[in-house]
PDB file of C-alpha atoms in Angstrom:
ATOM      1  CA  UNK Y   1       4.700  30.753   0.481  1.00 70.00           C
ATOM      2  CA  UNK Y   2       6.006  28.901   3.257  1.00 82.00           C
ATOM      3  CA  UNK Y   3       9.469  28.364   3.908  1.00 89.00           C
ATOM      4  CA  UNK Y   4      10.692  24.999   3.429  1.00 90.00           C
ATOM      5  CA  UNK Y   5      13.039  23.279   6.369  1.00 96.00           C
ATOM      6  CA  UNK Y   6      15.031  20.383   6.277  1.00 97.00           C
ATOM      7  CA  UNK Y   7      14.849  17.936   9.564  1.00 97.00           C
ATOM      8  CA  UNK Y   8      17.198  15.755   8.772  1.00 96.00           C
ATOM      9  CA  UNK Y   9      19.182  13.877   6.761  1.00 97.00           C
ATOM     10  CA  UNK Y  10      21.520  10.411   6.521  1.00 97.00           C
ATOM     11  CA  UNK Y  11      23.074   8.347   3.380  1.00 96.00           C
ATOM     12  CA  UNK Y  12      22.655   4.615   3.946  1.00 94.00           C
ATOM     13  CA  UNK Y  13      25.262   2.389   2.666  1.00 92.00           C
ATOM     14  CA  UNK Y  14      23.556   1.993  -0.477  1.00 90.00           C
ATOM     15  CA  UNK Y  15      24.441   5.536  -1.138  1.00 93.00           C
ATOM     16  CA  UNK Y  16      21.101   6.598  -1.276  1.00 92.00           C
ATOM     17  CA  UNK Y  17      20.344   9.657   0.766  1.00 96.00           C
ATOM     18  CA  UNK Y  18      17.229  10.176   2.988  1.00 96.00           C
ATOM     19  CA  UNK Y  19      15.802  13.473   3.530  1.00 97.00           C
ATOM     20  CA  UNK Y  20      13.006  14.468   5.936  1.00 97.00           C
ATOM     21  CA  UNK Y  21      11.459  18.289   5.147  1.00 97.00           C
ATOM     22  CA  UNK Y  22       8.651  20.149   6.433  1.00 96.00           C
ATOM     23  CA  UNK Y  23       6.541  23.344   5.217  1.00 94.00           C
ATOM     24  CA  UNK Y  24       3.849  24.716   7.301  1.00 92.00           C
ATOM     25  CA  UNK Y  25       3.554  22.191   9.303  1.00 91.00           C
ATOM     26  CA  UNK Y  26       3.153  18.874   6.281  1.00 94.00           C
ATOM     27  CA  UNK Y  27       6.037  16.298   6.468  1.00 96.00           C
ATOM     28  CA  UNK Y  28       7.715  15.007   3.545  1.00 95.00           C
ATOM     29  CA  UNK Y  29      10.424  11.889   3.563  1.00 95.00           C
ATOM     30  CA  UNK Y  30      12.344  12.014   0.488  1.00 94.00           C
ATOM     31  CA  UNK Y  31      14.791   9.712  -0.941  1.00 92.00           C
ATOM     32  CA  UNK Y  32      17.080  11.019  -3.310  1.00 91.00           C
ATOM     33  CA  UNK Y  33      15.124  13.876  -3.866  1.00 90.00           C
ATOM     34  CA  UNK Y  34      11.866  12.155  -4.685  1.00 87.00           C
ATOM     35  CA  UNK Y  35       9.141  11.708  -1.883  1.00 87.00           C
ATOM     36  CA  UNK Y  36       8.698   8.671  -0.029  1.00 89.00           C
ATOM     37  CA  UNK Y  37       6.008   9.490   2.388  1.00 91.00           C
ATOM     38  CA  UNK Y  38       4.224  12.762   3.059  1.00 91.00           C
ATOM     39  CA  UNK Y  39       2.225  13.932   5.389  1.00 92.00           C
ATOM     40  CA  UNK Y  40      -0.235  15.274   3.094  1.00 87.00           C
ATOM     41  CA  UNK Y  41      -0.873  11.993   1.235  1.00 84.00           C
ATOM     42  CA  UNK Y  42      -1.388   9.340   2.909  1.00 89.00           C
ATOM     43  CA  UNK Y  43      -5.087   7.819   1.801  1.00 89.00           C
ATOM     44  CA  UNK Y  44      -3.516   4.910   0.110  1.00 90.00           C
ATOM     45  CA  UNK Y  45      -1.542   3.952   2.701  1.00 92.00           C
ATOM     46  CA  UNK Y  46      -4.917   4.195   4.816  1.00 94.00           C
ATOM     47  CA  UNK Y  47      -6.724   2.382   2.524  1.00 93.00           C
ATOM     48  CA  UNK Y  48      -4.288  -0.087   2.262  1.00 94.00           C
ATOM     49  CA  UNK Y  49      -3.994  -1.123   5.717  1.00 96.00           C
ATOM     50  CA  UNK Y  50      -7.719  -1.392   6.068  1.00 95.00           C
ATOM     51  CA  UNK Y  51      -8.271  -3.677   3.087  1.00 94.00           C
ATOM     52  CA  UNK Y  52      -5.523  -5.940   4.574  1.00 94.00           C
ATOM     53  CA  UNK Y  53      -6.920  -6.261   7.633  1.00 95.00           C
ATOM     54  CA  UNK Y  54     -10.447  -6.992   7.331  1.00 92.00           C
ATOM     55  CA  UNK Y  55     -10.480 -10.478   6.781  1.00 90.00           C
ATOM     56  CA  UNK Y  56      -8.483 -10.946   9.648  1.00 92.00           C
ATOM     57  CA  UNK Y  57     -10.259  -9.194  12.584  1.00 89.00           C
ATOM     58  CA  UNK Y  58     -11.394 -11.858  13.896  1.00 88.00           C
ATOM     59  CA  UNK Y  59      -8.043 -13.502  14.424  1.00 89.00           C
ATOM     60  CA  UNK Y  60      -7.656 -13.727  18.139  1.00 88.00           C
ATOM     61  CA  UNK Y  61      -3.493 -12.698  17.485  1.00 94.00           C
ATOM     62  CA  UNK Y  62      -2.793 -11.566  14.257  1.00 95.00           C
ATOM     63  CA  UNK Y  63       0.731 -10.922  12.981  1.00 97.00           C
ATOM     64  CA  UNK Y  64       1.386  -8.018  10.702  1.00 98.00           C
ATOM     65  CA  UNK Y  65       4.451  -7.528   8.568  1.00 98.00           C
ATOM     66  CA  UNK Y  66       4.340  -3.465   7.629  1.00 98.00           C
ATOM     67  CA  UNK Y  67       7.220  -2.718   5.370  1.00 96.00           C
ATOM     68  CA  UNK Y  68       9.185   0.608   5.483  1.00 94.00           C
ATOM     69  CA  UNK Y  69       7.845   2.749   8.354  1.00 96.00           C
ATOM     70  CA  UNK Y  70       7.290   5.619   6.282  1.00 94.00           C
ATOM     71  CA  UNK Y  71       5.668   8.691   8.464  1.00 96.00           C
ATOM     72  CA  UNK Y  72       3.851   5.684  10.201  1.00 96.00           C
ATOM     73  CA  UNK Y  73       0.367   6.291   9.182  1.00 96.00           C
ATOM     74  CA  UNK Y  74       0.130   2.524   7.763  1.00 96.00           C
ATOM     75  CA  UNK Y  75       1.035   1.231  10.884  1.00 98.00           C
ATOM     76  CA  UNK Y  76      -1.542   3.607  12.273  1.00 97.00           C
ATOM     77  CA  UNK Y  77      -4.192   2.272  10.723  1.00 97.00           C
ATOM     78  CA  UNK Y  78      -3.509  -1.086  11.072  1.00 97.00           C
ATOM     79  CA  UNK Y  79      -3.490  -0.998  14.722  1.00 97.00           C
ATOM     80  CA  UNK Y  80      -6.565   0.857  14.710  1.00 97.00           C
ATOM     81  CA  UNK Y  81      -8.252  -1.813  12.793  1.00 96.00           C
ATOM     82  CA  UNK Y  82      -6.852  -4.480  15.136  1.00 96.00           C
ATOM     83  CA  UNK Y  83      -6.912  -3.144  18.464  1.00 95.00           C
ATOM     84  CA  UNK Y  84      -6.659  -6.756  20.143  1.00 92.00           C
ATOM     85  CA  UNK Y  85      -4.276  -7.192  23.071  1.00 94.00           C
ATOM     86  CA  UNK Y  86      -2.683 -10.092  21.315  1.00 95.00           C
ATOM     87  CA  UNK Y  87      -2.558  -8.262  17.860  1.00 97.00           C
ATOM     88  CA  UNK Y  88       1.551  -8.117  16.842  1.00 97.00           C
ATOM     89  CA  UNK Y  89       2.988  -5.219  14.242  1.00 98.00           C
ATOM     90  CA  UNK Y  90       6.434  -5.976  13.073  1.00 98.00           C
ATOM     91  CA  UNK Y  91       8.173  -2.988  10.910  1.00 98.00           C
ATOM     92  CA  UNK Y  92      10.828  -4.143   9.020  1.00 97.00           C
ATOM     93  CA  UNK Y  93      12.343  -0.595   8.521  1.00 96.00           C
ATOM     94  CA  UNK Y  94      16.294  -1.042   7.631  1.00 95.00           C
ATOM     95  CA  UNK Y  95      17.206   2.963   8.020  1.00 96.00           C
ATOM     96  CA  UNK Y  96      17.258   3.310  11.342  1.00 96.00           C
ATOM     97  CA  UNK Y  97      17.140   7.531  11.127  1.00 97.00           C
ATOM     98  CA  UNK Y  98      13.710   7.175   9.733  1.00 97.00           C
ATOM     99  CA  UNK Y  99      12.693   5.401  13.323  1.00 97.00           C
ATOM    100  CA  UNK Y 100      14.245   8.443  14.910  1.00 97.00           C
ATOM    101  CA  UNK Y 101      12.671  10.972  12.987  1.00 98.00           C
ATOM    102  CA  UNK Y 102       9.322   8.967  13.796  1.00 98.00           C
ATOM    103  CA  UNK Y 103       9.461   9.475  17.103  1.00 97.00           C
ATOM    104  CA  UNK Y 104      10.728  13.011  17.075  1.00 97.00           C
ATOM    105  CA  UNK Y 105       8.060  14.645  14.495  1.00 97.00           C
ATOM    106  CA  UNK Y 106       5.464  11.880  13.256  1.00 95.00           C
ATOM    107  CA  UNK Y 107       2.073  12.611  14.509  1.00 95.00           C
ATOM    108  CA  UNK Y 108       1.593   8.707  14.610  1.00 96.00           C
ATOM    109  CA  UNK Y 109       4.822   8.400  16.948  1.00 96.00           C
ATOM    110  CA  UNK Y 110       3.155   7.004  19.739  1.00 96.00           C
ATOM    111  CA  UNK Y 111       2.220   3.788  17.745  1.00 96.00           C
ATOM    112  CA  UNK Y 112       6.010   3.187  17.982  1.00 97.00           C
ATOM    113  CA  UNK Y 113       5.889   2.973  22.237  1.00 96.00           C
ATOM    114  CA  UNK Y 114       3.062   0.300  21.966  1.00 97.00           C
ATOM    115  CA  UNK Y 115       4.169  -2.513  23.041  1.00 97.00           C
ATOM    116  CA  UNK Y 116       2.753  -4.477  20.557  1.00 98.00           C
ATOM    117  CA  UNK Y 117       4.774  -3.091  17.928  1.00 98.00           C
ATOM    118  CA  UNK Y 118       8.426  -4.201  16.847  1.00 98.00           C
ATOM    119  CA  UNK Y 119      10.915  -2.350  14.813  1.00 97.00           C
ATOM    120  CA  UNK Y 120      13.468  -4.475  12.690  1.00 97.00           C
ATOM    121  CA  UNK Y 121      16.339  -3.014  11.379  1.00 95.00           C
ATOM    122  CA  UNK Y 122      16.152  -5.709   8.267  1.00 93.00           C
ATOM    123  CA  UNK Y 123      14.662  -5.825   4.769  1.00 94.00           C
ATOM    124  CA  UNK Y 124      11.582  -7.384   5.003  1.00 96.00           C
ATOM    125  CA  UNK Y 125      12.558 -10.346   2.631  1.00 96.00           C
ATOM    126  CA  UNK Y 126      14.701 -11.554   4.648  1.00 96.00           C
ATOM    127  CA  UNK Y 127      12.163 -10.979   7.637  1.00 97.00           C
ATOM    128  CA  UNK Y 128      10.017 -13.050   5.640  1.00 97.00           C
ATOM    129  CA  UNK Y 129      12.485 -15.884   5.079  1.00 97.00           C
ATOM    130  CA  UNK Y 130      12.411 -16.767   9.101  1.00 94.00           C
ATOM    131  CA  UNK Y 131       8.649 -16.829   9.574  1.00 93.00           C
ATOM    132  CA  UNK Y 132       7.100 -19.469   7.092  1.00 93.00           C
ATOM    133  CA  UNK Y 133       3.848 -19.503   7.795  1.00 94.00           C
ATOM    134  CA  UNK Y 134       3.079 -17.265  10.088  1.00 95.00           C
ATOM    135  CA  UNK Y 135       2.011 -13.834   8.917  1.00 97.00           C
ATOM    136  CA  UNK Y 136      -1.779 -12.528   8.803  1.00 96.00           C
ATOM    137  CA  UNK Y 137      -1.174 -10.000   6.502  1.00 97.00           C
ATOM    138  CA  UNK Y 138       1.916  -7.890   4.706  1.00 98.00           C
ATOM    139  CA  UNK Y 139       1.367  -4.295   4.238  1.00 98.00           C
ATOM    140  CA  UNK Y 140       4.117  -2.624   1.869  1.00 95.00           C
ATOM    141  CA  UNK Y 141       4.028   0.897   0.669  1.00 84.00           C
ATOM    142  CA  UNK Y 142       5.427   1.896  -2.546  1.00 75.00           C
ATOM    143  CA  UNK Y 143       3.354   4.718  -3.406  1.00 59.00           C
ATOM    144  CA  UNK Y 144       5.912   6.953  -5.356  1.00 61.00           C
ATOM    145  CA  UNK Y 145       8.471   4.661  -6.968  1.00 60.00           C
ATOM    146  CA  UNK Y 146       8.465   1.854  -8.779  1.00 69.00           C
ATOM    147  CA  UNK Y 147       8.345  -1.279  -6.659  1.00 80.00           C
ATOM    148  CA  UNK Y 148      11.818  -3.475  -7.941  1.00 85.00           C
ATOM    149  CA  UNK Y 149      10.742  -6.875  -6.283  1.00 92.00           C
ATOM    150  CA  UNK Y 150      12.497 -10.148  -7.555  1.00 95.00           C
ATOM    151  CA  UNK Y 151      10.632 -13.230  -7.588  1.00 97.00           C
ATOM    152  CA  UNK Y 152      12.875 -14.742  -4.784  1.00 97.00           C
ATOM    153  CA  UNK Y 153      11.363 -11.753  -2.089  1.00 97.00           C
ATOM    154  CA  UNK Y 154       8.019 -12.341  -3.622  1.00 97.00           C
ATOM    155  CA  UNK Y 155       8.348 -15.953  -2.743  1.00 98.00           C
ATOM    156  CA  UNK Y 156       9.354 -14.764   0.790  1.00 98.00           C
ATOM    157  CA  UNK Y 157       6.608 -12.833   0.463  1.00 98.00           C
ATOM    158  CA  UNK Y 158       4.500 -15.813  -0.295  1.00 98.00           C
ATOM    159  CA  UNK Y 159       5.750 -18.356   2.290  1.00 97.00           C
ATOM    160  CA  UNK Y 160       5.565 -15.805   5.223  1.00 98.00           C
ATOM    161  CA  UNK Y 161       1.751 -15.563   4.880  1.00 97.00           C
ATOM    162  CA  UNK Y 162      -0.871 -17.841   6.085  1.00 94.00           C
ATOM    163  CA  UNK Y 163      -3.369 -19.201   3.600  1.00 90.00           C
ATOM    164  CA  UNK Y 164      -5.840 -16.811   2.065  1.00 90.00           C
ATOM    165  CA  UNK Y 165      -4.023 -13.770   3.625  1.00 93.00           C
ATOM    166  CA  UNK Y 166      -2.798 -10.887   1.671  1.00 95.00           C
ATOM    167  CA  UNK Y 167       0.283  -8.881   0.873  1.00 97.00           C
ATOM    168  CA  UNK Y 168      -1.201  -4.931  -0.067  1.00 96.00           C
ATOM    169  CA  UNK Y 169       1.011  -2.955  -2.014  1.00 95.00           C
ATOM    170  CA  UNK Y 170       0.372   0.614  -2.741  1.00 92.00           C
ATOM    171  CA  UNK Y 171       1.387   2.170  -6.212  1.00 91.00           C
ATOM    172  CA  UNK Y 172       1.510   5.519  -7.788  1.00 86.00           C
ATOM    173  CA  UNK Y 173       0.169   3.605 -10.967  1.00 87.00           C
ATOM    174  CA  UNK Y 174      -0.292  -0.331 -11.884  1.00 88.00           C
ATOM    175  CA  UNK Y 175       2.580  -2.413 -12.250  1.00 90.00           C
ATOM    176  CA  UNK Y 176       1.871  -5.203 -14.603  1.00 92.00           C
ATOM    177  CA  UNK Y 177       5.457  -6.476 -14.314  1.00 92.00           C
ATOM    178  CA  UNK Y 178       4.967  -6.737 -10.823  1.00 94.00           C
ATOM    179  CA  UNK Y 179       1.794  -8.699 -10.929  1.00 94.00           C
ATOM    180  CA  UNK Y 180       4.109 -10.789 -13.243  1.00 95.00           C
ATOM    181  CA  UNK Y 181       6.273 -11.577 -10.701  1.00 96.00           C
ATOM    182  CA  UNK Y 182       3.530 -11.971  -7.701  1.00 97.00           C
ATOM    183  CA  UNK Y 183       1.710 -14.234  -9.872  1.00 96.00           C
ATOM    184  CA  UNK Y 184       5.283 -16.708 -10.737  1.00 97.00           C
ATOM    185  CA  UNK Y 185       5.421 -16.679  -6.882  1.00 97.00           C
ATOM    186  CA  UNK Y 186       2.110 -18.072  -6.584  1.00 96.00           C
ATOM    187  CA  UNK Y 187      -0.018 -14.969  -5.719  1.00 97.00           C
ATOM    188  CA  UNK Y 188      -3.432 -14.265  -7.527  1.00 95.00           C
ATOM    189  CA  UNK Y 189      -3.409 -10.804  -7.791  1.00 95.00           C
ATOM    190  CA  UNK Y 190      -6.245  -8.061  -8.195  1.00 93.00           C
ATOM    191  CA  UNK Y 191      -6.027  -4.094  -8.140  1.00 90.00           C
ATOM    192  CA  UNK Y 192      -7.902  -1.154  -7.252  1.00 89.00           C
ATOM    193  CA  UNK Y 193      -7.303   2.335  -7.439  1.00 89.00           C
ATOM    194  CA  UNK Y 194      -7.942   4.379  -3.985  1.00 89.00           C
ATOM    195  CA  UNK Y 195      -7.326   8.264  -3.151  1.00 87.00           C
ATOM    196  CA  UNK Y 196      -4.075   9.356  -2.400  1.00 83.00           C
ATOM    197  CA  UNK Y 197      -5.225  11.669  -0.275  1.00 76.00           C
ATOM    198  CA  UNK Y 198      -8.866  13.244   1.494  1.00 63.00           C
ATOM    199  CA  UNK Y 199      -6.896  16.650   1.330  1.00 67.00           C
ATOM    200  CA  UNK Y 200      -6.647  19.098  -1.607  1.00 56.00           C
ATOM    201  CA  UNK Y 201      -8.914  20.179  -3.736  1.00 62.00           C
ATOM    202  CA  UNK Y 202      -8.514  17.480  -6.503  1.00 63.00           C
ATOM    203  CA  UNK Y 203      -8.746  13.798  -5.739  1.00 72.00           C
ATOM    204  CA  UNK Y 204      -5.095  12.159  -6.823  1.00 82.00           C
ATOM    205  CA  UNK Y 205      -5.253   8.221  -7.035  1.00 86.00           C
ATOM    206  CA  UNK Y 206      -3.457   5.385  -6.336  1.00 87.00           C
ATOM    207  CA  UNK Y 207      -3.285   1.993  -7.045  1.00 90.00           C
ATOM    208  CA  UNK Y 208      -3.985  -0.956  -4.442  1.00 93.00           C
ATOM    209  CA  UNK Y 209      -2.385  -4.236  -5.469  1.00 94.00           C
ATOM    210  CA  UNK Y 210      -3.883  -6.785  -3.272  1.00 95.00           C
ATOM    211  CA  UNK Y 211      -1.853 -10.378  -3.611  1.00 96.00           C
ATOM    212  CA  UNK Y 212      -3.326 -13.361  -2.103  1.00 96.00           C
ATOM    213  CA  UNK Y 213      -1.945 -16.521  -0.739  1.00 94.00           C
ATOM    214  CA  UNK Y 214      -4.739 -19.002  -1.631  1.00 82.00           C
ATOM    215  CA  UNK Y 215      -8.027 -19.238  -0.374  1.00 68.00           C
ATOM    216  CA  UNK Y 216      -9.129 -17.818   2.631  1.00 56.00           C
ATOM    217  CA  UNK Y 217      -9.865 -19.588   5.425  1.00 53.00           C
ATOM    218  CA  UNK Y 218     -12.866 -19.169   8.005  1.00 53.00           C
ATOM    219  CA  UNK Y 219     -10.495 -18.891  11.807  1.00 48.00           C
ATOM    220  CA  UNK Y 220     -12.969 -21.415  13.276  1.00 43.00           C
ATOM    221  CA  UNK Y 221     -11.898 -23.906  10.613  1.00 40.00           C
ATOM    222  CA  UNK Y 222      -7.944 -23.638  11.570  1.00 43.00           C
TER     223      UNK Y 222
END
């Protein structure tokens, strides 16, 4: 087997501790011991960042909230899926090591030198609070813990986005106390369940939860 090697590591003042290891050449970002992001599965996040995305495309400048960098493959995506000039990627990612350890080891680390992508060292909620209105889409990734949102951030949440867009949420299972929540902040809520990864030999899901502000509406009609 292949040794396992630690990158890095900080405690934020939460106390929680952030690790970021590596074994034959597959990242994994850990938090408090249990993984984050990896390297190895990252489908969902994929997935997740195309879903959101697609009704937008024809937006002449979207604005995308991604929440918690991750290993940046969310981000990624999006930008792939939105390559216009105009297109704006806010990261609301409040450990600031992760950003470093992005741009030392990621292999989506160049997404962070575009200059259409921001990097805020603030919770996303609070983000959220400042832009009523004016968010395309809301990508958050919560693949391998449970997601502990209050209904104040999910109204955040809510007010940030422009009608009919979505906030995606990725989940190692469904959450129906979440969709509680989503759905008390306005949000009509579906799910789906998507691979975790296209690696391995057996196919791991995850679940999509796709909340939506409203109906959706046409961008020659705004």
């Amino acid at each position: 087997m292949k040794p396992l090697n630690k990158l890095g590591e900080t405690q934020t003042d939460d106390g929680s501790l952030w690790e970021l290891w590596e074994r034959d050449g597959e990242l994994s970002l850990q938090r408090d011991g249990l993984p984050c992001a990896s390297s190895f599965t990252h489908g969902s996040e994929e997935s997740m960042a195309e879903i959101a995305t697609s009704p937008i495309t024809r937006a002449g400048q979207p604005q995308i909230l991604v929440v918690g960098l991750g290993l940046g493959y969310g981000l990624a995506r999006a930008m792939q899926c939105l390559p216009k000039e105009k297109a704006r990627f806010i990261v609301a990612e409040p450990v600031e090591q992760i950003v470093a350890w992005n741009r030392e080891h990621s292999e989506n680390k160049a997404a962070l030198d575009d200059p259409r992508v921001s990097v805020e060292t603030a919770h996303a909620a609070d983000l959220c609070r400042k832009r009523t209105g004016s968010l395309h889409a809301i990508l958050l990734r919560h693949s391998f813990a449970r997601c502990e949102m209050n209904l104040a951030d999910a109204q955040a949440y809510f007010n940030a986005l422009k009608g009919g867009s979505l906030l995606a949420i990725t989940l190692a299972k469904r959450d129906k106390r979440l969709e509680g929540t989503l759905g008390r902040a306005g949000f009509e809520t579906s799910f789906s369940a998507v691979p975790a990864s296209s690696k391995g030999k057996q196919t791991r899901m995850h679940t999509l939860l796709l909340a939506r502000r409203g109906r959706f509406v046409p961008f020659a009609e705004r």
